[in-house]
Phi, psi and omega in degrees: 000317180298320179295323179296317179297316179298325180289321184282332185304310178299324180294315180296322178297319179295319178297318180298318179295320179295320178295320178297319179295325180291326181281337178230095181253129183250142173223129181294134182247303187219134176205135177204158175220130176234128173252100188285351175281344183239353181210153176239080189297140179262355183268002176267160177260118181256133182232150177064230186270004182293132182188170169257123184285324181203183180287352186247357184259164174282182175289116181267117176276316173217148167282170176278070179222158185288146169057053179246152173221132174221139182220154172225135180234144168288126193287337185270116177289160176219161182277122183274327179210161175212177186301328186259004180172185177210177188278141158260140177218159173218146178212147175232127181236129172251127186215166177224125172252116185249111179292156172264142183305135177070015175232147172289137179290134181198154358246358175120180183241146177226138163270135183218154171239126187222166177301151177307135180088016183301137175233172181293122179292150176296136177073028187263015175288177176061227186296345182277353167060022181072009185243321183252154183280187186297340177277352181086015182226162171194092194304332184256034180232137171248140180212155167239123185252143176244096200244108180270009187222121180276113179257108177284146006260002188272339178270157167294171186275022182216161174293140195205166163251132185227150175257120188248124179249088177071012185202152176289345175278109188292144177284332174205147182220164168223141182283137181236356181058221180267012188292333185267011175238150174078007177203165178287135183238141176245129180237130177244128181236130179230147174222130177246116182297329182293321182259350184062025186260128174259127177234140181229131174232128181242129177244122181226107186063233179262016181248144178231138181230140181231143173210146181215165180198140179262120180200134175281102184293336179288350181283345180222343175279144176289169180297318183255124186225167169235157176246150181201174174235143184217156173211156180210162172229163177230231176292325170260165189199170175200165170272144183234115183240140174255124181273315179202161182210123175241140178212140176215132179230135181230128175283126178249113181269123180243115184272000000 
């Protein structure tokens, strides 16, 4: 009997692994990397004030001027969810927000996921970050904001990184002080469809900041979406530059 059990154990383990693989099948959907210090890609969609100023600059989303909006989107939409599963994604953004002397830095950069065909909403300068309309909302948009300017009454009273669910009023934030301005910053954003957990880690110099939030993104995002980066200014301003951008999304089918 003992020999029979020893013989069956490897077989049973193999069957268990095969069943697990059958219940969770992954297929790569979308993946890209752009290094804007070395290339000026023509396959991205540039909106508003987003542009390359010269052969030596990064991707400039806005200059340090009042009431500007600039956005860049990956042009190919992808399916975020289906009946049998939804996407896991990860993205890394390296950026620089440069204040202008004698001005408060404003208003920040956002990574966003929006419906296919997304354009700049009306009234989206300032605190709306080029993502939300003049009312401060856009129900079918997810964003993570890197915000060096506290806009009352919807922002916390400090400079922050925030997770936005259809609104400029963040669902969760972490205070960053002046760390996200005046130097290159790296931000990593991850989402796991199985746990519905959004995690954000920001590294600025020798400081690290973390914020997370649990939300089923498939509950409000449409099936077909695009991803993008956006920045805006209002009465106060800063220049907003993107150094590099990596993104990968994988559909995970759960039977």
